[in-house]
Coordinates of C-alpha atoms in Angstrom, one line a residue:
Chain A
M1 CA 12.5 -116.4 -27.9
K2 CA 15.5 -114.4 -29.0
M3 CA 17.6 -115.9 -31.7
D4 CA 21.3 -115.3 -32.1
V5 CA 23.3 -114.9 -35.3
P6 CA 24.5 -118.6 -35.6
N7 CA 20.9 -119.8 -35.6
L8 CA 20.1 -117.4 -38.5
W9 CA 23.0 -118.9 -40.4
V10 CA 21.7 -122.4 -39.8
I11 CA 18.3 -121.4 -41.0
G12 CA 19.8 -119.7 -44.0
I13 CA 21.9 -122.7 -44.8
G14 CA 18.9 -125.0 -44.5
L15 CA 16.8 -122.8 -46.7
G16 CA 19.6 -122.7 -49.2
I17 CA 20.0 -126.4 -49.1
L18 CA 16.2 -126.7 -49.4
A19 CA 16.3 -124.3 -52.4
G20 CA 19.1 -126.3 -54.0
V21 CA 17.2 -129.6 -53.5
V22 CA 14.1 -127.9 -55.0
G23 CA 16.2 -126.6 -57.9
V24 CA 17.8 -130.0 -58.5
A25 CA 14.5 -131.7 -58.4
Y26 CA 13.1 -129.2 -61.0
A27 CA 16.1 -129.6 -63.2
L28 CA 15.7 -133.3 -63.1
F29 CA 12.1 -133.0 -64.2
M30 CA 13.3 -130.9 -66.9
T31 CA 16.4 -132.9 -67.8
E32 CA 17.1 -136.6 -67.7
L33 CA 20.1 -137.5 -65.8
A34 CA 21.6 -140.6 -64.6
A35 CA 20.5 -142.2 -61.3
G36 CA 24.0 -142.1 -60.0
T37 CA 24.4 -138.6 -60.8
L38 CA 21.2 -137.8 -59.3
M39 CA 22.0 -139.7 -56.3
A40 CA 25.2 -137.9 -56.1
L41 CA 23.6 -134.7 -56.7
F42 CA 21.0 -135.3 -54.1
G43 CA 22.8 -137.5 -51.6
A44 CA 25.8 -135.4 -51.1
P45 CA 24.0 -132.3 -50.0
A46 CA 21.7 -134.4 -47.9
V47 CA 24.6 -135.9 -46.2
L48 CA 26.2 -132.6 -45.9
V49 CA 23.1 -131.1 -44.5
V50 CA 22.7 -134.0 -42.1
A51 CA 26.3 -133.6 -41.1
L52 CA 25.8 -130.0 -40.8
L53 CA 22.7 -130.5 -38.8
A54 CA 24.4 -133.0 -36.6
Y55 CA 27.3 -130.7 -36.0
R56 CA 24.9 -127.9 -35.4
G57 CA 23.0 -129.9 -32.9
Q58 CA 26.1 -131.0 -31.1
R59 CA 27.3 -127.5 -31.1
R60 CA 24.1 -126.2 -29.7
R61 CA 24.2 -128.9 -27.0
V62 CA 27.7 -128.0 -26.0
E63 CA 26.8 -124.3 -25.8
Y64 CA 23.7 -125.2 -23.8
T65 CA 25.8 -127.2 -21.5
E66 CA 28.4 -124.5 -21.2
Q67 CA 25.7 -122.0 -20.5
G68 CA 24.4 -124.1 -17.6
V69 CA 27.9 -124.6 -16.3
A70 CA 28.6 -120.9 -16.6
E71 CA 25.5 -120.2 -14.6
I72 CA 26.5 -122.8 -12.0
N73 CA 30.0 -121.3 -11.9
S74 CA 28.6 -117.8 -11.5
S75 CA 26.3 -119.0 -8.7
L76 CA 29.2 -120.9 -7.1
V77 CA 31.3 -117.8 -7.2
K78 CA 28.6 -115.8 -5.4
I79 CA 28.1 -118.7 -3.0
A80 CA 31.8 -118.7 -2.4
E81 CA 31.6 -115.0 -1.6
G82 CA 28.9 -115.8 1.0
D83 CA 25.9 -114.9 -1.0
L84 CA 23.6 -117.8 -0.2
T85 CA 20.6 -116.0 -1.7
V86 CA 21.9 -117.0 -5.2
R87 CA 19.6 -119.4 -6.9
V88 CA 21.1 -121.4 -9.8
P89 CA 18.6 -121.5 -12.7
E90 CA 17.2 -125.0 -13.2
E91 CA 15.9 -124.5 -16.8
N92 CA 19.1 -126.0 -18.2
T93 CA 18.3 -129.6 -18.6
V94 CA 21.9 -130.6 -18.5
T95 CA 22.8 -128.8 -15.3
R96 CA 19.3 -129.0 -13.8
D97 CA 20.2 -131.7 -11.4
I98 CA 23.4 -130.0 -10.3
A99 CA 21.5 -126.7 -10.0
R100 CA 18.9 -128.3 -8.0
E101 CA 21.5 -129.9 -5.7
I102 CA 23.3 -126.6 -5.4
N103 CA 20.0 -124.8 -4.7
A104 CA 19.1 -127.4 -2.2
S105 CA 22.5 -127.1 -0.6
T106 CA 22.3 -123.4 -0.4
Q107 CA 18.8 -123.7 0.9
R108 CA 20.1 -126.0 3.7
Q109 CA 23.0 -123.7 4.3
R110 CA 20.7 -120.7 4.7
E111 CA 18.5 -122.7 7.1
L112 CA 21.6 -123.7 9.0
I113 CA 22.9 -120.2 9.2
R114 CA 19.5 -118.9 10.1
N115 CA 19.3 -121.5 12.7
I116 CA 22.7 -120.4 14.0
K117 CA 22.0 -116.7 13.8
T118 CA 18.8 -116.7 15.9
P119 CA 20.4 -118.3 19.0
F120 CA 23.5 -116.4 18.3
K121 CA 21.5 -113.1 18.4
V122 CA 19.9 -114.2 21.6
S123 CA 23.3 -115.1 23.0
N124 CA 24.7 -111.8 21.9
E125 CA 21.9 -110.0 23.6
G126 CA 22.5 -112.1 26.8
I127 CA 26.2 -111.4 26.7
T128 CA 25.5 -107.7 26.2
K129 CA 23.2 -107.8 29.2
I130 CA 25.8 -109.7 31.2
G131 CA 28.4 -107.1 30.1
A132 CA 26.1 -104.3 31.2
I133 CA 25.5 -106.1 34.5
A134 CA 29.2 -106.7 35.0
E135 CA 29.9 -103.0 34.2
G136 CA 27.1 -102.0 36.7
Q137 CA 28.7 -104.4 39.2
V138 CA 32.0 -102.8 38.7
E139 CA 30.5 -99.3 39.1
K140 CA 28.5 -100.4 42.1
G141 CA 31.7 -101.9 43.5
R142 CA 33.5 -98.7 43.1
E143 CA 30.7 -96.8 44.7
L144 CA 30.6 -99.3 47.5
T145 CA 34.4 -98.9 47.8
R146 CA 34.0 -95.1 48.0
S147 CA 31.2 -95.5 50.6
V148 CA 33.3 -97.9 52.6
V149 CA 36.2 -95.5 52.4
E150 CA 34.0 -92.7 53.5
S151 CA 32.5 -94.8 56.3
T152 CA 36.0 -95.8 57.3
T153 CA 37.0 -92.2 57.4
A154 CA 33.9 -91.4 59.4
A155 CA 34.6 -94.3 61.8
T156 CA 38.2 -93.0 62.1
E157 CA 36.9 -89.5 62.8
M158 CA 34.5 -91.1 65.3
V159 CA 37.4 -92.8 67.0
R160 CA 39.4 -89.6 67.1
T161 CA 36.4 -87.7 68.4
S162 CA 35.9 -90.4 71.0
E163 CA 39.5 -90.0 72.0
E164 CA 39.1 -86.3 72.3
I165 CA 35.9 -86.8 74.3
K166 CA 37.9 -89.1 76.6
K167 CA 40.6 -86.6 77.0
S168 CA 38.1 -83.9 77.7
T169 CA 36.2 -86.0 80.1
A170 CA 39.5 -86.9 81.9
E171 CA 40.3 -83.2 82.1
A172 CA 36.8 -82.5 83.2
A173 CA 37.1 -85.2 85.8
R174 CA 40.3 -83.7 87.1
T175 CA 38.7 -80.2 87.1
S176 CA 35.7 -81.6 88.9
E177 CA 37.9 -83.3 91.5
R178 CA 39.8 -80.0 92.0
N179 CA 36.4 -78.2 92.3
R180 CA 35.3 -80.8 94.8
Q181 CA 38.5 -80.3 96.8
R182 CA 38.0 -76.5 96.7
V183 CA 34.5 -76.9 97.8
A184 CA 35.7 -79.1 100.6
Q185 CA 38.2 -76.3 101.5
G186 CA 35.4 -73.8 101.2
Y187 CA 33.3 -75.9 103.5
E188 CA 36.0 -75.9 106.1
L189 CA 36.5 -72.2 105.6
T190 CA 32.8 -71.6 106.1
K191 CA 33.1 -73.6 109.3
D192 CA 36.0 -71.5 110.4
M193 CA 34.2 -68.4 109.4
S194 CA 31.1 -69.4 111.3
K195 CA 33.2 -70.1 114.4
A196 CA 35.1 -66.8 114.0
S197 CA 31.8 -65.0 113.4
A198 CA 30.4 -66.5 116.5
D199 CA 33.5 -65.5 118.4
V200 CA 33.2 -62.0 117.0
R201 CA 29.6 -61.8 117.9
E202 CA 30.4 -62.9 121.5
S203 CA 33.2 -60.4 121.7
V204 CA 31.1 -57.6 120.3
Q205 CA 28.3 -58.5 122.7
E206 CA 30.9 -58.3 125.6
T207 CA 32.2 -55.1 124.2
S208 CA 28.6 -53.8 123.9
K209 CA 28.1 -54.6 127.6
S210 CA 31.3 -52.7 128.4
A211 CA 30.1 -49.9 126.2
K212 CA 26.8 -49.8 128.0
R213 CA 28.6 -49.7 131.3
Q214 CA 30.9 -47.0 129.8
G215 CA 27.7 -45.1 128.7
E216 CA 26.4 -45.3 132.2
L217 CA 29.6 -44.0 133.6
I218 CA 29.7 -41.2 131.1
Q219 CA 26.1 -40.4 132.0
S220 CA 27.1 -40.2 135.7
V221 CA 30.1 -38.0 134.7
T222 CA 27.8 -35.9 132.7
A223 CA 25.5 -35.5 135.6
A224 CA 28.5 -34.6 137.8
A225 CA 29.7 -32.1 135.2
E226 CA 26.3 -30.6 135.0
Y227 CA 26.2 -30.4 138.7
I228 CA 29.6 -28.7 138.7
Q229 CA 28.3 -26.3 136.0
A230 CA 25.3 -25.6 138.2
L231 CA 27.6 -24.9 141.1
N232 CA 29.6 -22.6 138.8
T233 CA 26.5 -20.8 137.9
K234 CA 25.6 -20.4 141.6
I235 CA 29.1 -19.2 142.3
S236 CA 28.7 -16.8 139.4
V237 CA 25.5 -15.5 140.9
V238 CA 27.3 -15.1 144.3
A239 CA 30.1 -13.2 142.6
I240 CA 27.6 -11.0 140.7
N241 CA 25.6 -10.3 143.9
T242 CA 28.8 -9.7 145.8
R243 CA 29.9 -7.1 143.3
I244 CA 26.4 -5.5 143.4
E245 CA 26.6 -5.4 147.2
A246 CA 30.1 -4.0 147.1
E247 CA 28.9 -1.3 144.8
K248 CA 26.1 -0.5 147.2
A249 CA 28.6 -0.4 150.0
G250 CA 30.6 2.3 148.3
E251 CA 34.1 2.8 149.5
H252 CA 33.8 0.2 152.1
G253 CA 32.8 -2.4 149.6
R254 CA 35.9 -2.1 147.5
P255 CA 37.6 -5.2 149.0
F256 CA 34.4 -7.2 148.3
M257 CA 34.6 -5.7 144.8
G258 CA 38.1 -7.1 144.4
I259 CA 37.0 -10.4 145.8
A260 CA 34.0 -10.5 143.4
E261 CA 36.2 -9.7 140.4
A262 CA 38.7 -12.4 141.5
I263 CA 35.9 -14.9 141.9
G264 CA 34.6 -13.8 138.5
D265 CA 38.0 -14.3 136.9
L266 CA 38.2 -17.8 138.5
M267 CA 34.7 -18.5 137.4
R268 CA 35.6 -17.5 133.9
E269 CA 38.3 -20.1 133.8
A270 CA 36.3 -22.7 135.7
E271 CA 33.3 -22.0 133.4
E272 CA 35.4 -22.4 130.3
E273 CA 36.9 -25.6 131.6
G274 CA 33.6 -26.8 132.8
R275 CA 32.1 -26.0 129.4
K276 CA 34.9 -27.9 127.8
I277 CA 34.4 -30.8 130.1
I278 CA 30.7 -30.9 129.5
S279 CA 31.3 -30.6 125.7
Q280 CA 33.9 -33.3 125.8
V281 CA 31.7 -35.5 128.0
R282 CA 28.9 -35.0 125.7
M283 CA 31.1 -35.8 122.7
L284 CA 32.2 -38.9 124.6
Q285 CA 28.6 -39.7 125.3
N286 CA 27.8 -39.3 121.6
L287 CA 30.8 -41.4 120.7
S288 CA 29.8 -44.0 123.2
A289 CA 26.3 -44.0 121.7
D290 CA 27.7 -44.2 118.2
N291 CA 30.0 -47.0 119.3
L292 CA 27.1 -48.8 120.9
A293 CA 25.0 -48.3 117.8
S294 CA 28.0 -49.4 115.7
M295 CA 28.5 -52.5 117.8
E296 CA 24.8 -53.3 117.6
N297 CA 25.2 -52.9 113.8
T298 CA 28.2 -55.0 114.0
V299 CA 26.3 -57.7 115.9
G300 CA 23.5 -57.4 113.3
T301 CA 26.1 -57.6 110.5
V302 CA 27.8 -60.6 112.2
V303 CA 24.4 -62.3 112.5
T304 CA 23.8 -61.5 108.8
I305 CA 27.2 -62.9 108.0
L306 CA 26.3 -66.0 109.9
E307 CA 23.1 -66.3 107.9
Y308 CA 25.2 -65.9 104.7
I309 CA 27.6 -68.4 106.0
D310 CA 24.7 -70.8 106.5
R311 CA 23.5 -70.1 103.0
L312 CA 27.0 -70.5 101.7
D313 CA 27.3 -73.7 103.5
S314 CA 24.1 -75.0 102.0
S315 CA 25.3 -73.7 98.6
L316 CA 28.6 -75.5 99.0
E317 CA 26.8 -78.7 99.9
E318 CA 24.7 -78.3 96.8
I319 CA 27.8 -77.5 94.7
N320 CA 29.4 -80.6 96.2
A321 CA 26.4 -82.7 95.3
G322 CA 26.4 -81.2 91.9
S323 CA 30.1 -81.9 91.5
S324 CA 29.5 -85.5 92.4
A325 CA 26.7 -85.7 89.9
I326 CA 28.9 -84.1 87.3
T327 CA 31.7 -86.5 88.1
K328 CA 29.3 -89.4 87.6
I329 CA 28.1 -87.9 84.3
I330 CA 31.6 -87.4 83.2
T331 CA 32.4 -91.0 84.1
S332 CA 29.4 -92.3 82.2
V333 CA 30.4 -90.0 79.2
D334 CA 33.9 -91.4 79.4
D335 CA 32.6 -95.0 79.4
A336 CA 30.2 -94.2 76.5
A337 CA 33.1 -92.6 74.6
G338 CA 35.3 -95.7 75.2
Q339 CA 32.4 -98.0 74.0
S340 CA 31.9 -95.7 71.1
A341 CA 35.6 -95.9 70.2
T342 CA 35.6 -99.7 70.6
T343 CA 32.5 -99.9 68.4
A344 CA 34.1 -97.5 65.9
R345 CA 37.2 -99.7 65.8
H346 CA 35.1 -102.8 65.2
M347 CA 33.2 -100.9 62.5
N348 CA 36.6 -99.9 61.1
S349 CA 37.7 -103.5 61.0
S350 CA 34.4 -104.6 59.4
M351 CA 34.8 -101.8 56.9
D352 CA 38.2 -103.0 56.1
A353 CA 36.9 -106.6 55.5
I354 CA 34.0 -105.2 53.4
R355 CA 36.5 -103.1 51.5
E356 CA 38.7 -106.1 50.8
R357 CA 35.8 -108.3 49.8
N358 CA 34.5 -105.5 47.7
L359 CA 37.8 -105.1 46.0
D360 CA 37.8 -108.8 45.3
I361 CA 34.3 -108.5 43.9
S362 CA 35.4 -105.6 41.8
E363 CA 38.3 -107.6 40.5
Y364 CA 36.0 -110.5 39.7
S365 CA 33.5 -108.1 38.1
E366 CA 36.3 -106.5 36.1
S367 CA 37.5 -110.0 35.1
T368 CA 33.9 -110.8 34.2
Q369 CA 33.7 -107.6 32.3
V370 CA 37.0 -108.3 30.5
G371 CA 35.8 -111.8 29.7
V372 CA 32.4 -110.5 28.5
S373 CA 34.2 -107.9 26.4
S374 CA 36.4 -110.5 24.9
L375 CA 33.3 -112.7 24.4
K376 CA 31.5 -109.8 22.8
T377 CA 34.5 -109.2 20.6
S378 CA 34.5 -112.8 19.6
M379 CA 30.7 -112.7 19.1
R380 CA 31.1 -109.6 17.1
D381 CA 33.7 -111.3 14.9
V382 CA 31.5 -114.3 14.5
A383 CA 28.6 -112.0 13.8
E384 CA 30.6 -110.2 11.2
S385 CA 31.6 -113.6 9.8
L386 CA 28.0 -114.7 9.8
S387 CA 26.9 -111.5 8.3
Q388 CA 29.1 -112.2 5.4
F389 CA 26.6 -115.0 4.6
K390 CA 23.9 -113.3 2.7
I391 CA 20.9 -115.5 3.3
E392 CA 18.0 -113.1 2.6
E393 CA 17.4 -110.3 0.3
I394 CA 17.0 -107.1 2.4
S395 CA 16.1 -103.8 1.1
E396 CA 18.3 -100.7 1.5
V397 CA 15.8 -99.2 3.9
E398 CA 15.9 -102.2 6.2
R399 CA 19.7 -102.1 6.1
T400 CA 19.6 -98.5 7.2
L401 CA 17.2 -99.2 10.0
A402 CA 19.4 -102.1 11.2
A403 CA 22.4 -99.8 11.3
I404 CA 20.5 -97.3 13.3
E405 CA 19.5 -100.1 15.8
E406 CA 23.1 -101.1 16.1
L407 CA 24.1 -97.6 16.9
K408 CA 21.4 -97.3 19.5
K409 CA 22.8 -100.4 21.3
I410 CA 26.0 -98.6 21.9
Q411 CA 25.9 -97.6 25.6
V412 CA 27.1 -94.3 26.9
A413 CA 29.9 -94.6 29.4
R414 CA 28.7 -93.7 32.9
K415 CA 32.0 -92.4 34.1
V416 CA 35.4 -92.8 32.8
Y417 CA 38.0 -93.1 35.5
R418 CA 41.6 -92.3 34.9
E419 CA 44.2 -94.8 35.8
D420 CA 45.5 -92.8 38.7
E421 CA 42.0 -92.4 40.1
M422 CA 41.4 -96.1 40.0
K423 CA 44.7 -96.7 41.7
A424 CA 43.9 -94.2 44.3
L425 CA 40.5 -95.8 45.0
E426 CA 42.0 -99.2 45.2
Q427 CA 45.1 -98.3 47.2
T428 CA 43.1 -96.2 49.7
K429 CA 44.2 -97.5 53.1
V430 CA 42.0 -97.1 56.1
S431 CA 43.9 -95.2 58.7
R432 CA 43.5 -97.0 62.0
A433 CA 43.4 -95.3 65.4
S434 CA 43.9 -96.7 68.7
V435 CA 42.3 -95.6 72.0
Chain B
M1 CA 89.2 -1.9 138.3
G2 CA 85.6 -2.4 137.6
I3 CA 82.8 0.1 137.6
S4 CA 80.1 0.2 140.1
A5 CA 76.4 -0.5 139.5
L6 CA 75.6 3.2 139.7
Q7 CA 78.2 3.9 137.2
S8 CA 76.8 1.3 134.9
L9 CA 73.3 2.7 135.3
E10 CA 74.6 6.2 134.5
L11 CA 76.4 4.7 131.4
I12 CA 73.2 3.2 130.2
E13 CA 71.4 6.5 130.7
R14 CA 74.0 8.3 128.6
L15 CA 73.8 5.7 125.9
H16 CA 70.0 6.0 125.7
A17 CA 70.3 9.7 125.7
Y18 CA 72.9 9.4 122.9
D19 CA 70.6 7.1 120.9
S20 CA 67.6 9.4 121.4
V21 CA 65.4 6.6 122.5
P22 CA 62.3 8.1 124.0
P23 CA 61.1 6.6 127.3
P24 CA 58.0 4.4 127.1
A25 CA 54.9 6.5 127.4
L26 CA 52.4 5.4 129.9
A27 CA 49.0 4.5 128.5
A28 CA 46.2 6.7 129.3
P29 CA 43.6 5.1 131.5
R30 CA 40.8 3.7 129.3
A31 CA 37.2 4.1 130.1
S32 CA 35.5 0.7 130.6
W33 CA 32.0 -0.4 130.4
V34 CA 31.2 -2.9 133.2
G35 CA 28.2 -5.1 133.2
T36 CA 26.8 -8.5 133.8
S37 CA 26.5 -11.1 131.0
L38 CA 23.3 -13.1 131.2
G39 CA 20.5 -14.3 128.9
V40 CA 16.8 -13.7 128.7
A41 CA 14.7 -16.1 126.6
G42 CA 17.9 -17.5 125.1
V43 CA 19.2 -14.1 123.9
P44 CA 22.6 -13.2 125.4
L45 CA 22.4 -9.7 126.9
L46 CA 24.4 -7.3 129.0
I47 CA 23.0 -5.5 132.0
G48 CA 25.0 -2.4 133.0
E49 CA 26.6 -1.9 136.3
G50 CA 24.1 -0.7 138.9
E51 CA 21.1 -1.8 136.9
L52 CA 20.5 -5.0 138.8
E53 CA 19.3 -5.2 142.3
E54 CA 20.5 -8.8 142.6
I55 CA 20.3 -12.3 141.0
I56 CA 18.3 -14.9 142.9
E57 CA 17.2 -18.4 142.4
T58 CA 13.6 -18.5 141.2
P59 CA 11.5 -18.8 144.4
A60 CA 8.3 -20.7 144.9
L61 CA 5.5 -18.7 143.2
T62 CA 1.9 -18.0 143.9
T63 CA 0.0 -17.3 140.7
I64 CA -2.1 -14.2 140.5
P65 CA -5.4 -14.5 138.7
G66 CA -6.3 -11.8 136.3
T67 CA -2.8 -10.9 135.3
K68 CA -1.1 -11.0 132.0
A69 CA 0.6 -14.1 130.8
W70 CA 4.1 -12.9 131.6
V71 CA 3.2 -12.6 135.2
L72 CA 4.2 -15.9 136.6
G73 CA 3.2 -15.1 140.1
V74 CA 4.3 -13.5 143.4
A75 CA 6.9 -14.9 145.7
A76 CA 7.8 -14.2 149.3
F77 CA 11.2 -12.5 149.3
K78 CA 13.1 -10.9 152.1
G79 CA 10.0 -10.3 154.1
G80 CA 8.0 -8.8 151.2
L81 CA 6.4 -9.9 148.0
L82 CA 8.3 -10.0 144.8
P83 CA 6.4 -10.4 141.5
I84 CA 8.2 -12.7 139.1
F85 CA 7.8 -12.1 135.3
S86 CA 8.6 -14.5 132.6
G87 CA 11.3 -13.2 130.3
D88 CA 10.2 -15.7 127.6
V89 CA 6.6 -14.6 127.5
L90 CA 7.3 -11.0 128.0
F91 CA 9.7 -10.8 125.0
R92 CA 8.8 -13.8 122.8
K93 CA 5.1 -13.7 123.5
R94 CA 5.2 -17.4 124.0
P95 CA 6.0 -19.6 126.9
F96 CA 9.3 -21.6 127.1
I97 CA 8.9 -25.3 126.9
G98 CA 11.9 -26.9 128.6
R99 CA 13.8 -26.8 131.7
A100 CA 12.5 -24.4 134.3
R101 CA 14.2 -21.1 134.6
D102 CA 16.3 -21.5 137.7
Y103 CA 17.4 -17.8 138.2
C104 CA 15.9 -14.5 137.8
M105 CA 17.2 -11.0 138.1
V106 CA 15.7 -8.5 140.5
I107 CA 15.1 -5.0 139.2
R108 CA 14.2 -2.2 141.4
R109 CA 13.0 1.1 140.1
P110 CA 10.9 3.8 141.5
G111 CA 7.4 2.2 141.4
L112 CA 8.6 -1.0 140.0
Y113 CA 10.1 -4.0 141.9
F114 CA 10.1 -7.3 140.1
G115 CA 12.0 -10.3 139.1
L116 CA 12.6 -11.4 135.5
T117 CA 13.5 -15.0 134.7
L118 CA 16.8 -15.6 133.0
S119 CA 17.8 -18.3 130.6
H120 CA 21.4 -18.4 131.6
I121 CA 24.0 -16.5 133.7
Q122 CA 27.6 -15.9 132.9
R123 CA 29.5 -13.3 134.8
D124 CA 30.5 -9.7 135.1
L125 CA 32.3 -8.5 132.0
R126 CA 34.4 -5.4 131.2
F127 CA 34.6 -3.8 127.8
P128 CA 36.4 -0.8 126.4
I129 CA 33.8 1.9 126.0
E130 CA 35.0 2.6 122.5
D131 CA 34.2 -1.0 121.4
R132 CA 30.5 -0.4 121.9
L133 CA 28.6 -1.1 118.7
V134 CA 25.3 0.7 118.2
D135 CA 24.3 -0.3 114.7
H136 CA 24.6 -4.1 115.0
P137 CA 21.4 -6.0 114.3
V138 CA 19.6 -7.2 117.4
D139 CA 16.9 -9.8 117.9
T140 CA 13.6 -8.1 116.8
D141 CA 11.9 -9.0 120.1
F142 CA 14.6 -7.2 122.0
A143 CA 15.5 -4.5 119.5
G144 CA 13.2 -1.9 121.3
Y145 CA 14.9 -2.4 124.7
T146 CA 18.6 -2.4 123.8
L147 CA 21.2 0.2 123.5
G148 CA 24.0 -1.1 121.3
G149 CA 26.2 -3.9 122.5
F150 CA 29.7 -5.5 122.5
M151 CA 31.3 -8.3 120.6
Y152 CA 32.5 -11.0 123.0
K153 CA 34.2 -14.2 121.7
G154 CA 32.5 -13.8 118.3
E155 CA 29.1 -13.2 119.8
F156 CA 27.2 -10.0 119.9
L157 CA 26.0 -9.1 123.4
A158 CA 23.3 -6.5 123.3
V159 CA 23.0 -4.1 126.3
L160 CA 19.5 -4.3 127.8
D161 CA 18.4 -0.8 128.7
I162 CA 16.4 -1.3 131.9
E163 CA 15.0 2.2 131.6
K164 CA 13.4 1.5 128.3
L165 CA 12.1 -1.7 129.6
V166 CA 10.4 -0.2 132.7
A167 CA 9.1 2.7 130.5
D168 CA 7.2 0.2 128.3
E169 CA 3.5 0.5 128.9
E170 CA 3.1 -3.2 128.6
L171 CA 5.2 -3.8 131.6
S172 CA 3.6 -1.0 133.6
N173 CA 0.2 -2.7 133.6
A174 CA 0.1 -6.3 134.6
S175 CA -3.6 -6.5 134.6
A176 CA -5.1 -8.8 131.9
G177 CA -8.2 -6.7 131.5
R178 CA -11.4 -8.5 130.3
V179 CA -9.6 -11.4 128.7
S180 CA -7.8 -13.2 131.3
S181 CA -5.2 -15.7 130.2
N182 CA -3.3 -18.2 132.2
K183 CA -1.4 -19.3 129.0
G184 CA 2.2 -20.1 129.8
K185 CA 1.9 -19.8 133.5
G186 CA 1.7 -23.6 134.1
N187 CA 5.0 -24.2 132.4
E188 CA 7.1 -21.8 134.5

């Protein structure tokens, strides 16, 4: 036990008093003194010593008490600062009960705070999860809003496409109708062409008959011309023989010579004309034959044209049937486009409703998020307040780890939208189209 | 007072004399070549005046066995017999396939009297003698029997020299020898 300076003084004073008493007693043995003197000599110091001892004891008791009170005060100061880990020493007998009560009280406070902290931590974690879920809901709501906007845009585009399809089908229907009318006109034209070709064939056949008759006449003319030519040759022979005989007759044959030469001159002209006639008749015959062949070719061509007309007629009928089928297809496409447009409009309306509901959900989620944030702030404040109550001694290492864990709990923002972006997302109106 | 016709004529004569206009000279009489235009085996020829006896239609023929191919036969003519030769076979060495030759010319020479078939007959023609061409190319089958010719309407008419023809040994002997041939006779 460590002794302080006053105790040493008390011991010194006691030892001095004891030494005085011993000295007095020795002096008495050595000298005879009166009883009163002795009593005075011995009683006074004794009383003084007793008084001193009493004072000293009282003083020590006061100091002891003050020490206990100081310890209690110190502990209360720490407790007032929130340090509930303080334990008031219970060695001081004066303040032992108070210390025990204070310790029991702090013990109960620690248990109470511990009992508060544990569910509070659980609640905080739950609120954090709710906040994350609400944030996720907001994000999902925004994504859903974007998807709805895109779907609405797609539906609008679908409506526009359906309208264009309807326009195109209407134009195609008109074109098909025009084609059908033209095919009908072509059909009538083929009938007229067929009739005209038949007339041409009959005319050509009649002309061919006339040409054959003409060829026969030309043949007879040719025969006549050849006969005339043969007669000319005979006359030429007669003229030649006349001249020969006139030569033989000498002077008497001169008149016959003149006659023969005159016949020869006539024959020259007749022969030239006859040759021209024969040549021209032959040319006429060739022309007639060419005409006949041409007419036969014409008849063959007309027959071919009639075959082509028949084929054309069949083709036109097929085209007509094809045009009718195309018209039906166009009509069905038009109906399908109309139904598609109606469906797209319904889908557009549904998308609008979904978008509005989603906006409401987003608003609710945002409100929830705001509330959760506020609650988290409050919980954080409460946690900070509770954390001011030191209920357990924790090491520096544990404190560092706890700080790291707190940092890990901080979530990274998924995406930070600017105010204008959020307004644009919320204020996006679905453009409606009508068919 | 007017002048009379005689005075006018005298005046014209004086004017002509004054102008030294010579009177038109009379053309000298030109020598002409006269002949008959006809054809043998399709070749246009000229036969000179006096070369022909006459031209007759080809008479009915009686074939003569053992004669050459150009001997078509013998016909009764003016109370006698007239041998008829084929101009186509004689000159072309091949028979003519086509219309029968309707006419033939009769040639009479000392020791020879025959008819030669003609492909065509024109008429008698008269040419200036100076227009005769002697170096004009002639059909090779007739080149040995011609003596020049004349151009008539763009066509060359060779003059068939009957003397050369009758002088040919082929024509002087109508006998076929050991190898008898009736080739071509049936077509005439």
